[in-house]
Structure formats: structure tokens, C-alpha cells
XYZ file of C-alpha atoms in Angstrom:
727
model
C 0.000 0.000 0.000
C 2.769 2.428 0.838
C 4.492 1.780 -2.474
C 1.246 2.400 -4.362
C 0.590 5.671 -2.514
C 4.146 6.805 -3.117
C 3.767 5.951 -6.763
C 0.567 7.978 -7.072
C 2.150 10.981 -5.357
C 5.112 10.810 -7.684
C 2.817 10.612 -10.712
C 0.865 13.620 -9.455
C 4.034 15.654 -9.078
C 5.209 14.665 -12.568
C 1.857 15.671 -14.064
C 1.875 19.076 -12.386
C 5.431 19.759 -13.535
C 4.558 18.860 -17.136
C 1.361 20.942 -17.069
C 3.221 23.952 -15.705
C 5.793 23.625 -18.483
C 2.959 23.386 -21.007
C 1.519 26.657 -19.728
C 4.857 28.386 -20.092
C 5.574 27.142 -23.621
C 2.038 27.511 -25.048
C 1.622 31.261 -24.650
C 0.451 31.637 -28.249
C -2.146 28.867 -27.955
C -4.972 29.933 -25.594
C -6.977 26.714 -26.036
C -3.998 24.546 -25.014
C -3.474 26.752 -21.992
C -7.155 26.451 -21.098
C -6.984 22.647 -21.300
C -3.837 22.610 -19.157
C -5.492 24.858 -16.542
C -8.619 22.679 -16.471
C -6.431 19.603 -15.914
C -4.566 21.340 -13.082
C -7.918 22.236 -11.548
C -9.037 18.598 -11.732
C -5.851 17.307 -10.048
C -5.942 19.885 -7.249
C -9.662 19.336 -6.667
C -9.114 15.607 -6.088
C -6.045 16.001 -3.872
C -5.504 18.920 -1.511
C -1.781 18.088 -1.244
C -1.479 18.708 -4.970
C -2.222 22.391 -4.369
C 0.604 22.571 -1.821
C 3.072 21.064 -4.262
C 1.811 23.311 -7.069
C 2.496 26.303 -4.836
C 6.002 25.036 -4.010
C 7.005 24.760 -7.673
C 5.767 28.312 -8.354
C 2.554 27.325 -10.104
C 0.257 29.644 -8.140
C 2.359 32.708 -8.880
C 2.569 31.863 -12.579
C -1.200 31.274 -12.934
C -1.924 34.522 -11.073
C 0.356 36.448 -13.443
C -1.196 34.631 -16.395
C -4.708 35.750 -15.373
C -3.505 39.357 -15.256
C -1.354 39.445 -18.387
C -3.228 37.223 -20.833
C -5.130 38.927 -23.619
C -7.663 36.121 -23.992
C -10.749 36.043 -21.758
C -10.869 32.246 -22.025
C -7.431 31.951 -20.421
C -8.292 34.541 -17.760
C -11.472 32.696 -16.810
C -9.698 29.333 -16.604
C -6.810 30.829 -14.603
C -9.145 32.468 -12.067
C -11.171 29.294 -11.759
C -8.007 27.296 -11.067
C -6.821 29.808 -8.459
C -10.166 29.664 -6.692
C -10.187 25.857 -6.596
C -6.654 25.613 -5.203
C -7.370 28.257 -2.526
C -10.628 26.547 -1.570
C -8.946 23.158 -1.113
C -5.956 24.323 0.940
C -5.733 27.074 3.549
C -2.015 27.671 2.946
C -2.726 28.425 -0.696
C -5.494 30.769 0.431
C -3.051 32.690 2.616
C -0.533 32.859 -0.235
C -3.083 34.358 -2.637
C -4.629 36.721 -0.077
C -2.749 39.879 -1.111
C -3.864 43.389 -1.880
C -2.352 43.050 -5.367
C -4.671 40.200 -6.311
C -7.714 41.985 -4.859
C -6.906 45.066 -6.925
C -6.663 42.919 -10.069
C -10.025 41.340 -9.271
C -11.584 44.766 -8.682
C -10.276 45.834 -12.091
C -11.854 42.781 -13.763
C -15.208 43.575 -12.131
C -15.218 47.269 -13.046
C -13.929 46.853 -16.611
C -16.680 47.239 -19.186
C -14.892 44.881 -21.561
C -15.136 42.012 -19.094
C -17.913 39.605 -19.971
C -20.357 38.148 -17.444
C -18.478 34.864 -17.104
C -15.169 36.614 -16.315
C -16.911 38.673 -13.642
C -18.386 35.505 -12.181
C -14.938 33.930 -11.920
C -13.594 37.089 -10.273
C -16.419 37.071 -7.732
C -15.746 33.375 -7.072
C -12.079 34.059 -6.263
C -13.085 36.872 -3.881
C -15.554 34.533 -2.195
C -12.887 31.882 -1.618
C -10.282 34.328 -0.340
C -12.674 36.065 2.100
C -14.421 32.971 3.451
C -13.375 32.268 7.090
C -10.564 34.801 6.730
C -10.585 38.112 8.578
C -7.570 39.306 6.609
C -9.510 38.796 3.397
C -12.475 40.725 4.825
C -10.185 43.642 5.583
C -8.569 43.590 2.135
C -11.902 43.393 0.315
C -12.902 46.618 2.065
C -9.593 48.477 1.738
C -9.175 47.706 -1.967
C -12.720 48.828 -2.802
C -13.939 45.400 -3.889
C -16.918 45.505 -1.541
C -18.060 48.779 -3.103
C -17.936 47.229 -6.568
C -19.814 44.175 -5.302
C -22.522 46.446 -3.853
C -22.871 48.144 -7.228
C -23.231 44.772 -8.960
C -25.903 43.814 -6.409
C -27.961 46.801 -7.624
C -27.311 46.555 -11.371
C -26.741 42.877 -12.225
C -30.491 42.285 -12.504
C -32.332 45.145 -14.157
C -35.894 43.812 -14.281
C -38.153 42.457 -11.587
C -39.687 40.014 -14.062
C -37.193 37.180 -13.815
C -37.217 34.914 -16.855
C -34.555 32.303 -16.203
C -35.290 30.486 -19.448
C -33.529 33.337 -21.276
C -29.791 32.553 -21.495
C -28.621 36.139 -20.923
C -30.977 36.616 -17.995
C -29.828 33.332 -16.497
C -26.148 34.348 -16.720
C -26.951 37.700 -15.107
C -28.854 35.911 -12.344
C -25.871 33.607 -11.712
C -23.607 36.655 -11.362
C -26.081 38.351 -9.003
C -26.423 35.204 -6.888
C -22.619 34.909 -6.622
C -22.437 38.552 -5.539
C -25.006 37.880 -2.784
C -22.991 34.917 -1.501
C -19.762 36.933 -1.540
C -21.350 39.816 0.379
C -22.563 37.303 2.976
C -19.028 36.066 3.686
C -17.746 39.644 3.709
C -19.984 40.603 6.647
C -19.993 37.383 8.646
C -18.065 34.226 9.534
C -16.229 35.837 11.174
C -18.462 38.812 11.898
C -17.145 42.109 10.556
C -18.936 45.207 11.906
C -17.360 47.618 9.434
C -18.433 45.586 6.422
C -21.917 45.261 7.921
C -22.146 49.050 8.129
C -21.120 49.382 4.476
C -23.798 46.941 3.351
C -26.585 48.902 5.094
C -27.026 50.972 1.939
C -28.312 47.882 0.090
C -31.374 47.377 2.327
C -33.801 49.596 0.328
C -32.878 47.809 -2.900
C -33.343 44.419 -1.208
C -36.779 45.504 0.065
C -37.838 46.457 -3.459
C -36.873 43.043 -4.768
C -38.763 41.265 -1.972
C -41.944 43.226 -2.676
C -41.872 42.999 -6.488
C -40.504 39.482 -7.038
C -41.602 36.829 -4.548
C -39.757 33.922 -6.122
C -37.530 31.428 -4.303
C -34.575 32.352 -6.551
C -34.760 35.926 -5.197
C -36.045 35.465 -1.639
C -33.455 32.915 -0.514
C -30.278 34.903 -1.456
C -31.711 38.192 -0.163
C -32.847 36.680 3.140
C -29.407 35.148 3.633
C -27.752 38.496 2.935
C -30.107 40.408 5.277
C -29.853 37.850 8.071
C -26.043 37.763 8.107
C -25.744 41.546 7.769
C -28.079 42.059 10.747
C -26.572 39.357 12.953
C -25.421 40.637 16.377
C -25.333 44.274 15.247
C -27.890 46.461 17.004
C -27.171 49.553 14.922
C -27.707 47.706 11.630
C -30.913 46.160 12.970
C -32.307 49.572 13.875
C -31.359 50.917 10.461
C -33.059 48.021 8.717
C -36.272 48.570 10.688
C -36.115 52.336 10.059
C -36.157 51.781 6.284
C -39.186 49.494 6.572
C -37.376 46.207 6.234
C -39.229 44.407 9.035
C -42.585 45.488 7.601
C -41.607 44.121 4.201
C -40.516 40.805 5.703
C -43.786 40.594 7.640
C -45.825 41.150 4.485
C -43.840 38.520 2.615
C -44.262 36.062 5.476
C -48.029 36.591 5.602
C -48.297 35.975 1.861
C -46.121 32.863 1.951
C -48.034 31.421 4.917
C -51.324 31.767 3.058
C -49.757 30.057 0.023
C -48.246 27.277 2.162
C -51.611 25.488 2.291
C -51.404 25.046 -1.467
C -47.726 24.389 -2.168
C -44.952 22.822 -0.110
C -42.302 25.199 -1.496
C -44.130 28.167 0.010
C -43.968 26.598 3.477
C -40.231 25.981 3.137
C -39.715 29.515 1.892
C -41.769 30.917 4.768
C -39.343 29.258 7.197
C -36.441 31.054 5.469
C -38.195 34.395 5.940
C -38.971 33.451 9.566
C -35.272 32.988 10.288
C -34.558 36.439 8.840
C -37.285 37.993 11.004
C -35.769 36.303 14.035
C -32.358 37.811 13.221
C -33.990 41.274 13.241
C -35.564 41.010 16.702
C -33.210 38.618 18.512
C -31.180 41.435 20.078
C -34.081 43.922 20.219
C -37.216 42.186 21.586
C -39.060 45.514 21.688
C -39.206 45.476 17.886
C -41.770 42.693 18.217
C -44.423 45.419 18.337
C -43.943 45.863 14.583
C -44.842 42.224 14.053
C -48.014 42.557 16.141
C -49.536 44.787 13.431
C -49.427 41.876 10.978
C -50.416 39.156 13.524
C -47.220 37.292 12.813
C -47.623 35.088 15.888
C -50.831 33.529 14.580
C -49.179 32.966 11.186
C -46.204 31.274 12.818
C -48.503 29.004 14.841
C -50.354 28.005 11.689
C -47.044 27.382 9.955
C -45.852 25.292 12.898
C -48.699 22.831 12.311
C -47.559 22.176 8.751
C -46.820 18.455 8.486
C -44.091 18.783 5.847
C -41.686 20.705 8.115
C -38.853 18.867 9.842
C -37.706 19.327 13.446
C -35.033 21.899 12.517
C -37.540 24.104 10.732
C -40.017 23.823 13.597
C -37.250 24.792 15.999
C -36.614 27.991 13.975
C -40.314 28.862 14.161
C -40.465 28.243 17.941
C -37.341 30.307 18.507
C -38.885 33.187 16.550
C -42.049 32.860 18.641
C -39.900 33.090 21.759
C -38.256 36.311 20.607
C -41.632 37.742 19.501
C -43.180 37.159 22.922
C -40.130 38.043 24.985
C -41.032 41.697 25.555
C -44.376 42.281 23.807
C -47.651 41.592 25.596
C -49.635 41.979 22.378
C -47.795 39.048 20.862
C -48.166 37.112 24.119
C -51.916 37.593 24.083
C -52.014 36.711 20.395
C -50.216 33.467 21.222
C -52.658 32.739 24.037
C -55.721 33.577 21.928
C -54.663 31.229 19.124
C -54.108 28.259 21.497
C -50.353 28.593 21.300
C -49.685 27.646 24.922
C -51.306 24.183 24.684
C -49.323 23.655 21.500
C -46.078 24.533 23.303
C -46.926 22.239 26.214
C -47.732 19.422 23.811
C -44.408 19.902 22.055
C -42.630 19.959 25.412
C -44.205 16.729 26.637
C -44.256 14.698 23.413
C -41.137 15.748 21.532
C -37.836 13.914 22.104
C -35.818 16.715 20.487
C -33.819 18.682 23.065
C -33.713 21.844 20.955
C -37.493 21.855 20.496
C -37.973 21.382 24.231
C -35.688 24.322 24.972
C -37.534 26.560 22.509
C -40.948 25.536 23.890
C -39.770 26.221 27.447
C -38.535 29.650 26.303
C -41.984 30.523 24.903
C -43.822 29.277 28.007
C -41.534 31.267 30.279
C -42.203 34.443 28.294
C -45.967 33.985 28.493
C -46.076 33.186 32.191
C -46.789 36.777 33.217
C -49.643 37.326 30.755
C -51.109 33.959 31.755
C -51.150 35.012 35.396
C -52.895 38.253 34.490
C -55.517 36.529 32.371
C -56.095 33.890 35.054
C -57.217 36.561 37.564
C -60.405 38.587 37.419
C -60.237 42.318 36.837
C -61.462 42.928 40.388
C -58.712 40.851 41.946
C -55.866 42.298 39.875
C -54.847 45.931 39.708
C -53.619 47.037 36.304
C -51.791 50.143 35.246
C -53.702 52.717 33.252
C -52.342 51.552 29.919
C -52.868 47.916 30.849
C -56.422 48.636 32.004
C -57.305 50.277 28.698
C -55.719 47.420 26.796
C -57.606 44.716 28.680
C -60.891 46.663 28.546
C -60.600 46.600 24.754
C -59.879 42.890 24.988
C -63.027 42.339 27.101
C -65.138 44.129 24.515
C -63.756 42.025 21.699
C -63.801 38.678 23.549
C -67.215 37.417 24.671
C -65.962 34.328 26.444
C -63.069 35.798 28.383
C -64.040 33.898 31.555
C -63.478 30.615 29.741
C -60.064 31.856 28.681
C -59.288 32.696 32.291
C -60.087 29.153 33.308
C -57.910 27.858 30.512
C -55.128 30.207 31.604
C -55.322 28.878 35.168
C -55.056 25.338 33.915
C -52.104 26.146 31.659
C -50.361 28.095 34.424
C -50.806 25.145 36.749
C -49.273 22.815 34.155
C -46.337 25.170 33.660
C -45.664 25.244 37.404
C -45.832 21.448 37.535
C -43.265 21.196 34.762
C -40.984 23.596 36.640
C -41.276 21.607 39.887
C -40.933 18.222 38.207
C -37.142 18.374 37.981
C -36.722 19.094 41.729
C -39.244 16.686 43.269
C -37.196 13.542 42.874
C -34.046 15.118 44.306
C -35.915 16.458 47.357
C -37.511 13.058 47.921
C -34.138 11.341 47.838
C -32.604 13.775 50.326
C -35.471 13.267 52.788
C -35.183 9.500 52.454
C -31.410 9.598 53.094
C -31.872 11.735 56.231
C -34.582 9.390 57.521
C -32.481 6.283 56.920
C -29.384 7.731 58.603
C -31.330 8.699 61.745
C -33.002 5.285 61.960
C -29.679 3.491 61.538
C -28.235 5.316 64.554
C -31.252 4.544 66.743
C -31.369 0.857 65.800
C -27.653 0.323 66.251
C -27.930 1.715 69.768
C -30.885 -0.591 70.421
C -28.977 -3.662 69.213
C -25.942 -2.804 71.353
C -28.166 -2.422 74.371
C -29.896 -5.760 73.741
C -26.603 -7.555 73.186
C -25.077 -6.106 76.371
C -28.153 -7.094 78.359
C -28.090 -10.632 76.969
C -24.395 -11.180 77.778
C -24.629 -9.686 81.271
C -27.235 -12.260 82.524
C -26.261 -14.534 85.544
C -26.760 -18.240 86.060
C -29.480 -17.836 88.692
C -33.051 -18.738 87.826
C -34.662 -15.535 89.044
C -32.216 -13.432 87.090
C -32.940 -15.469 83.947
C -36.615 -14.958 84.429
C -36.292 -11.217 84.931
C -33.959 -11.010 81.947
C -36.385 -12.901 79.739
C -39.248 -10.701 80.881
C -37.285 -7.585 80.008
C -36.412 -8.889 76.596
C -39.955 -10.024 75.890
C -41.490 -6.783 77.088
C -38.967 -4.728 75.155
C -39.512 -6.776 72.052
C -43.290 -6.754 72.243
C -43.657 -3.093 73.169
C -40.594 -1.624 71.449
C -39.639 -3.540 68.348
C -43.083 -4.807 67.403
C -44.673 -1.414 67.934
C -42.187 0.043 65.534
C -42.919 -2.739 63.044
C -46.660 -2.113 63.257
C -46.620 1.667 63.180
C -43.757 2.267 60.779
C -42.800 -0.443 58.311
C -39.986 1.707 56.903
C -38.205 1.689 60.272
C -38.221 -2.117 60.413
C -36.818 -2.281 56.870
C -34.053 0.026 58.006
C -33.357 -2.317 60.944
C -32.971 -5.269 58.618
C -30.714 -3.286 56.310
C -28.409 -2.167 59.123
C -27.933 -5.679 60.563
C -27.647 -7.540 57.246
C -24.193 -7.498 55.610
C -25.486 -9.003 52.373
C -28.116 -6.316 52.103
C -25.398 -3.746 52.788
C -23.412 -5.154 49.880
C -26.467 -4.926 47.671
C -27.041 -1.368 48.830
C -23.462 -0.413 47.914
C -23.778 -1.904 44.441
C -26.969 0.006 43.767
C -29.395 -2.953 43.285
C -32.405 -1.342 44.889
C -35.030 -3.624 43.361
C -33.660 -6.830 44.897
C -33.123 -5.040 48.208
C -36.719 -3.853 48.371
C -38.035 -7.344 47.626
C -35.810 -8.951 50.273
C -36.751 -6.415 52.925
C -40.487 -6.709 52.276
C -40.385 -10.513 52.548
C -38.281 -10.296 55.707
C -40.714 -7.920 57.378
C -43.615 -10.297 56.631
C -41.721 -13.287 58.022
C -40.804 -11.276 61.104
C -44.482 -10.965 62.027
C -45.148 -14.675 61.369
C -42.113 -15.769 63.381
C -43.003 -13.546 66.317
C -46.460 -15.123 66.503
C -44.999 -18.611 66.256
C -42.431 -17.974 68.982
C -45.012 -16.550 71.364
C -46.961 -19.818 71.093
C -44.034 -22.214 71.436
C -41.604 -20.213 73.507
C -41.470 -22.532 76.529
C -41.049 -25.750 74.540
C -38.043 -24.591 72.545
C -34.506 -25.593 73.556
C -31.100 -24.600 72.321
C -30.387 -27.999 70.725
C -33.690 -28.002 68.909
C -33.255 -24.505 67.564
C -29.698 -24.761 66.262
C -29.113 -28.421 65.467
C -32.382 -29.198 63.712
C -34.048 -26.997 61.088
C -37.212 -25.446 62.427
C -40.574 -25.504 60.622
C -40.164 -21.799 59.966
C -37.123 -22.476 57.803
C -39.086 -25.006 55.774
C -41.866 -22.519 55.286
C -39.270 -19.970 54.287
C -37.960 -22.218 51.516
C -41.470 -22.726 50.221
C -42.158 -19.022 50.203
C -39.014 -18.119 48.224
C -39.079 -19.508 44.678
C -35.886 -17.610 43.815
C -32.568 -19.464 43.785
C -30.250 -16.452 43.926
C -27.665 -17.239 46.654
C -27.477 -13.610 47.764
C -31.258 -13.369 48.274
C -31.225 -16.685 50.164
C -28.393 -15.506 52.412
C -30.183 -12.220 53.008
C -33.337 -13.916 54.275
C -31.444 -16.398 56.484
C -29.403 -13.653 58.159
C -32.542 -11.580 58.734
C -34.117 -14.630 60.327
C -31.102 -14.992 62.622
C -31.374 -11.380 63.772
C -35.078 -11.704 64.568
C -34.718 -15.025 66.369
C -31.844 -13.542 68.388
C -34.091 -10.675 69.514
C -36.954 -13.054 70.375
C -34.989 -15.565 72.504
C -35.389 -15.307 76.308
C -32.240 -17.263 77.241
C -29.657 -15.697 74.988
C -26.904 -16.005 77.572
C -27.250 -19.786 77.670
C -27.525 -20.383 73.943
C -24.587 -18.185 73.007
C -22.266 -20.881 74.312
C -23.530 -23.390 71.697
C -23.933 -21.085 68.683
C -21.371 -20.663 65.939
C -19.186 -17.562 65.496
C -21.654 -15.998 63.058
C -24.431 -16.256 65.616
C -22.351 -14.713 68.412
C -21.062 -11.785 66.296
C -24.477 -10.449 65.272
C -24.133 -7.354 67.415
C -20.715 -6.452 66.024
C -20.017 -4.200 63.030
C -19.973 -6.640 60.115
C -19.723 -6.313 56.368
C -19.646 -8.649 53.383
C -15.906 -9.324 53.794
C -15.273 -9.941 57.522
C -18.555 -11.849 57.958
C -17.501 -14.401 55.303
C -14.080 -14.828 56.931
C -15.759 -15.254 60.322
C -17.978 -18.076 59.068
C -15.132 -19.924 57.291
C -12.915 -19.775 60.390
C -15.578 -21.289 62.661
C -15.214 -25.092 63.198
C -18.762 -25.397 64.603
C -21.305 -23.936 62.161
C -25.032 -24.030 62.607
C -27.301 -25.318 59.861
C -28.279 -21.872 58.686
C -24.751 -20.548 58.398
C -23.692 -23.725 56.610
C -26.163 -22.793 53.886
C -24.571 -19.362 53.639
C -21.024 -20.768 53.371
C -22.040 -23.389 50.784
C -23.890 -20.835 48.663
C -20.938 -18.437 48.744
C -18.402 -21.165 47.873
C -20.599 -22.402 45.046
C -20.930 -18.870 43.668
C -17.160 -18.239 43.849
C -16.314 -21.539 42.159
C -18.659 -20.784 39.269
C -17.185 -17.317 39.031
C -13.625 -18.635 38.844
C -14.598 -21.111 36.131
C -16.160 -18.368 34.006
C -13.122 -16.112 34.419
C -10.680 -18.920 33.564
C -12.670 -19.696 30.418
C -12.275 -16.092 29.375
C -8.519 -16.316 30.051
C -8.768 -13.706 32.767
C -7.713 -14.476 36.342
C -9.261 -12.455 39.159
C -8.261 -13.592 42.651
C -10.678 -11.369 44.545
C -13.738 -10.870 42.352
C -15.643 -7.712 43.040
C -19.113 -7.034 41.777
C -18.196 -3.677 40.298
C -15.392 -5.231 38.278
C -17.707 -8.009 37.095
C -20.265 -5.538 35.834
C -17.535 -3.715 33.949
C -16.281 -7.034 32.504
C -19.738 -7.959 31.288
C -20.312 -4.647 29.614
C -16.867 -4.770 28.003
C -17.394 -8.304 26.684
C -20.967 -7.653 25.586
C -20.312 -4.652 23.434
C -17.717 -2.066 22.515
C -18.347 1.527 23.530
C -18.870 3.654 20.476
C -17.313 7.040 20.029
C -19.340 10.073 19.114
C -19.761 10.758 15.419
C -17.629 13.714 14.404
C -19.647 16.669 13.174
C -17.798 19.552 11.590
C -18.847 23.060 12.565
C -20.931 24.742 9.913
C -20.589 28.396 9.042
C -23.781 29.138 10.937
C -22.444 27.419 14.048
C -19.185 29.351 13.944
C -21.254 32.490 13.542
C -23.343 31.537 16.568
C -20.159 30.795 18.521
C -18.576 34.200 17.923
C -21.899 35.912 18.537
C -22.324 34.120 21.845
C -18.784 34.910 23.013
C -19.250 38.547 22.142
C -22.527 38.768 24.072
C -21.973 36.370 26.948
C -18.254 35.857 27.266
C -16.808 32.383 27.872
C -20.065 30.988 29.297
C -20.174 27.982 26.991
C -23.267 26.348 28.458
C -25.204 29.587 28.130
C -24.061 29.945 24.516
C -25.063 26.329 23.817
C -28.564 27.027 25.128
C -28.968 30.339 23.323
C -28.213 29.273 19.738
C -29.406 26.368 17.571
C -26.245 24.265 17.436
C -26.304 20.752 16.008
C -27.755 17.972 18.148
C -25.131 16.300 20.297
C -22.927 19.386 20.543
C -21.470 19.991 24.021
C -20.092 23.023 25.806
C -16.543 21.670 25.694
C -16.855 21.371 21.902
C -17.675 25.078 21.687
C -14.723 25.966 23.907
C -12.252 23.897 21.868
C -13.542 25.268 18.577
C -13.346 28.864 19.768
C -9.768 28.473 21.031
C -8.769 26.912 17.718
C -10.342 29.778 15.785
C -8.673 32.450 17.899
C -5.281 30.775 18.409
C -3.560 32.433 15.475
C -4.147 33.813 11.989
C -3.705 30.402 10.412
C -6.159 28.706 12.734
C -8.629 31.531 12.425
C -8.477 31.254 8.696
C -9.339 27.549 8.781
């Protein structure tokens, strides 16, 4: 493979050397030079490294001089096209060509009357490539006067509002005009350039005329892109655009396109484009939403939002525009409420799985919270200002069923408050539960220590045994059982604190198994207490510990599960309860195994297992625990040896990681390159909000899956140096 790649690279270098020689020795043959330039363009377009090598051998400089000195327009066009392709494919070539000399030559081509339309198109294309993502190019296009010439072409390239693209000449003029629009867009934005935005303000009246007189997609899309990028993050330009009637024109166009959207799909798509431009006008100036209220834009946007042909990205743009319309304009808020916009936002918030749509819907609901509160109260209960009173009196005259709307507003306000509290309820519940469990653990541990000390301190005399048994029975019946009857959660906490297996389950996070084990143990506790009260006198130590009791048999019948940890959990819980219920603990402790004696001590899953294995005299119940644990460990070792992995001390956390690693490979995130719009949003957010990446991520419509750290890395790369900024 390496030899083949090396061979291809060598062939590419040989071809470029031969083509460059052909250009030099075919000066009298323009068609041969054109063919050589087209071939160079094809090679550099397929391989970006070819442009670097072509620059190293002096090809870029020669082609640039050829475009300036040649007398044939065919050669000039081909040379400019080749320069643009090489600069577009490689940033180093872009920096090499980005000189004031080349911009002056391009300005001369554009202003020369002898230059045909195709030559002007190629010149505009080269300017577009050199300025794109390059602040140096934006500065040079302004200083050399190219942006002034481009503005003039924007006004004069198309002379008639009746656009007949079937005519060849008209189509060529339209292609030139469209290229000029694209070039002006990169001159003012990506990165944002305030000075170039100010220069392009003079084109707004001409753009408004085109929008009014020619409502075709071929005109509306380029003009809306130009207006949106020129207005972006520039308050002065936004005010100027509104002062010349631009927002009114966009509103009229949007109303017309929304009415046509019921007939044609293209009108709906085009209406979304105009909506984005309207949003760019009012994003930084929410007070300008009053202009939109005259045309009832909110109701049009809601109708457009219900269009089935729109995708999630287009619906997000509409919701974001609704949010900016209702941010500081009560007329638009009421218009949204009157046209059932709030239920639509709540429906989108509850049903949609798209994070961006949920954010936009939440933004709209937050804006309309104040007006909803006002409408949910009667006029007698709420005191309005004079202007507000006049406004709502007019509303009462117009609306006959305002009381029904108040009821609806109360319901919607209640739903909004529920959505706001929903995120905090679970966390508050968990904190209360943790505090309750910790307090109960302390109380029960003290109780167990007291019981254990009392049981060990008993004497051999009969009267002392009787008094001791009475104390234990009375304490158990009045203390422990009262807690079990009145508060089942406290008894579950008791079983958790004295059960090392349950503690292990609690540490590993298996709450479902723990809840099942505790509920079954609490039921068996009540049954066992009743049984022991009936047969207390007839029991002996040998019968209890050397022969399985009927309760154990019933326990096996009640538990269909065969999980060794669940079995061990129930047996240990049984031991704790029987220990509390016995009236002669001091006598039986002498015959019980080490696990029975150490119940009152601080145990966990590790030292309890060692304690049982070290005991030579094990009771029947603890034998079951040891056998189940040994059987589980032996099966675990066999499975690990089969996988050629040896783990001497298996831990449950490691096993879960092993299973997930063997079951499937973790996939990396799919790389998504930043679009021009995203870079624009990034610089706009940094300028407005500083390095608050999360806030920027929430404020602009970045691609799905984008994170705050991605924005930070991209911004540092763009601002690291002139080379990085250019890329």
C-alpha cells in the first residue's frame, strides 16, 4: 500500500510539472493553456496536497500572473477558476493568494466594461474563496474597494423584476447576481465584521424592493441570507433596517407565503427562510416585536408550525422566533394565548424527544407566564396600570368568552408550574429518604448494642434469667413490634443495618432486589413472632440450632428464587429476629457458631464471610450461607478462567464492567464539523456572553449532540492564530 501511494504521489508531481511547463511554452495557444489549466484544476480538486506542491514549484504565482497578463478572456477565466479551486482546497494556498495586489486585479476585472459576465463571475468566485473564514480577506476586500464594486453589482446585475430564467442572458446575469449575494454574505460574517456590515446597510432599500416585487424562491433565498447575516449581532444595523421598513416588508412577505403554504410545499419551506430572517432582526431587540403585532405574525407562525411537511429543525426555527416575539411584547403574548399557542407549546414539550425543540418551547412558556397570570385573575382581583387597564378593557369588549379563557389560563399556568417543579421533586424526595435512613440506623444500632449487652450480662441464677427474659420479651413486644406495626420503613431500616449481604447490595446500587428482600423479611418477622409466642417454653437450644425449624421449611417454600445472595439475606434476617426473640440468649450463646455470636458487632460482606469460614462449629443456617458463597465463587472462577482472565478477589463492580466490556464495545461520538452558521453563533455568543459555553449552547441552535466543551475547543482553535482563524 505504501508503495502504491508513493507511486501515485510521484505521478501527481510529474503531471503538475509537465502541465506547468505546457503553460509556459504555449503562450500563443490559448486553447492549449485552457486545457492545461482545467487539468490542473481537476488534479488539485481531487487532492488537496497537490495544491501545496503546485504552490512550491511556483505554479500559483505563474497562474496569477497569467490571469492578469493574458489577452484572452478564455485563459483569464480558466486561470481564475483554477486559483479559486486551489485556494478553496488548501488554507495555505489561500493565505498565499490573499494579497492586496490580487484583490486590486479582481476589482479591475469587475469594473472593466470589456469584461464579460463569465469573467466577472470567476472574479467574484475568487473573492468569495479568499474572504471565506478569513478576517484578513475581509479587511482587504474593504480596503481595496472590492466591496463597493460588489454592492454596485448587487444593484445593477439584474435590471428587471420580471425574472425569466429560461432566457440565457438573464440566467447568466442571475448567476452573477447570486454569486455577488454569496460573496457579500461572507464579507460581513463568519467571522463577523462590523465595518463591512455598516457598508452593506445601503443595500437594504434595494433588497426591500426586490422582496416586494418578485416573490420567487430564486430571489427570496439569497436576499434573506444576505439580510440575516448583515443584521446578525449588530444592534445599529438592525435599527437601520427597521427604520427603512425592512421588518414590515418581511412581515408582508411572510403573511403571503403562509397563506400560500396550504397550497404548495415550497411556500412553506420559503416561509421558514423568511422566519429565520425575522428572528435575526428582533433577537437582540425584543421591543421590535411590536412591529410584528400589526401583521399578527404570531398567529401565522402558529399556523405554519402545524404544517406536516416541516422537519424538526424548521419547527425549531419557528419556535425560537415565537420566543423572541413574545419576549417583551404583551400583544404578541396575548395573540399566542388567543390562538391556542400555549397548549401547543406544552404538547411539544411533553411529546417531543428533540432537546432543541424542548428548549424553545420552554422559552416561549416562560415568556408567556406573566400574561397567563394576568388573564387567570379577574379584573377585580388584579390591579392594572392605566395603559394595561385600557388594553384589557378593549380585549373584554372584543372577547365574549373571556371567563373561559381565564379558566384555561389557570389550567395552563398550573401545568407550567408542575413542569418547573418536576425536575426538583425527585431530588428532594431522595434527600429526605437519606436523612430518615441515617437517623433510623443510629437509633437501631444503639438498640442492638443495648440488647446484646443485656443478653451477655445475665447470671446463672433462675430468678435473674426470668427477669432477663421478661425484660427482653417486654422490650420486644412493646418496642420492636410497635415500631414494626406503626412504621414499616423503620423495620426495613433495621434489617438493612444488621444484614451485611443487604449492605453489599445497597453499595452496588441494586435497589429492586433489596426492596423485595426487605419486604419478605418484614412479613416473616411478624409470622415468626407469633410462632415464637406460642411455642416459647417448649423450645430448647439444641432443637433450635441443630435441627431446622418448621419456619425455615416454610421460608424455603415461600421463596421460589434461587439467587444465593437473596437466600443468604433472608437467612441472616431470620437470625437477627430469632436472636431478639430468645429469652435465654446467655445460655444459647455458648452453643452457637461464630456468626451467631457476632451479630451485634459491626460486620460487612468481607469480615462476615471470613468469620464463618474460620468457625469449626457452624449451625445449619450458616452452613447454607457458606455453601452458597463457595458455590458462587467456584462458578465465578470457572467463568473467568474460560475467558482467560484471572481475578483472585472478584468484586461485583469489576464483574459488571467485565460484562459490559465483553458484551459490546463503547462507540465514540460521530464527528460533526462546525458549519458556518455554528461558527457564527459561537462568535456571537462569546461577544454577548463571554466564555459561558453552556449559556451559549442554550442560546443558539447548534447541532444535536454538541457539548459546551466542543464550543470551547472550537473557539480556542479559531482564535489561536491567523492560520487557525483562517481555517
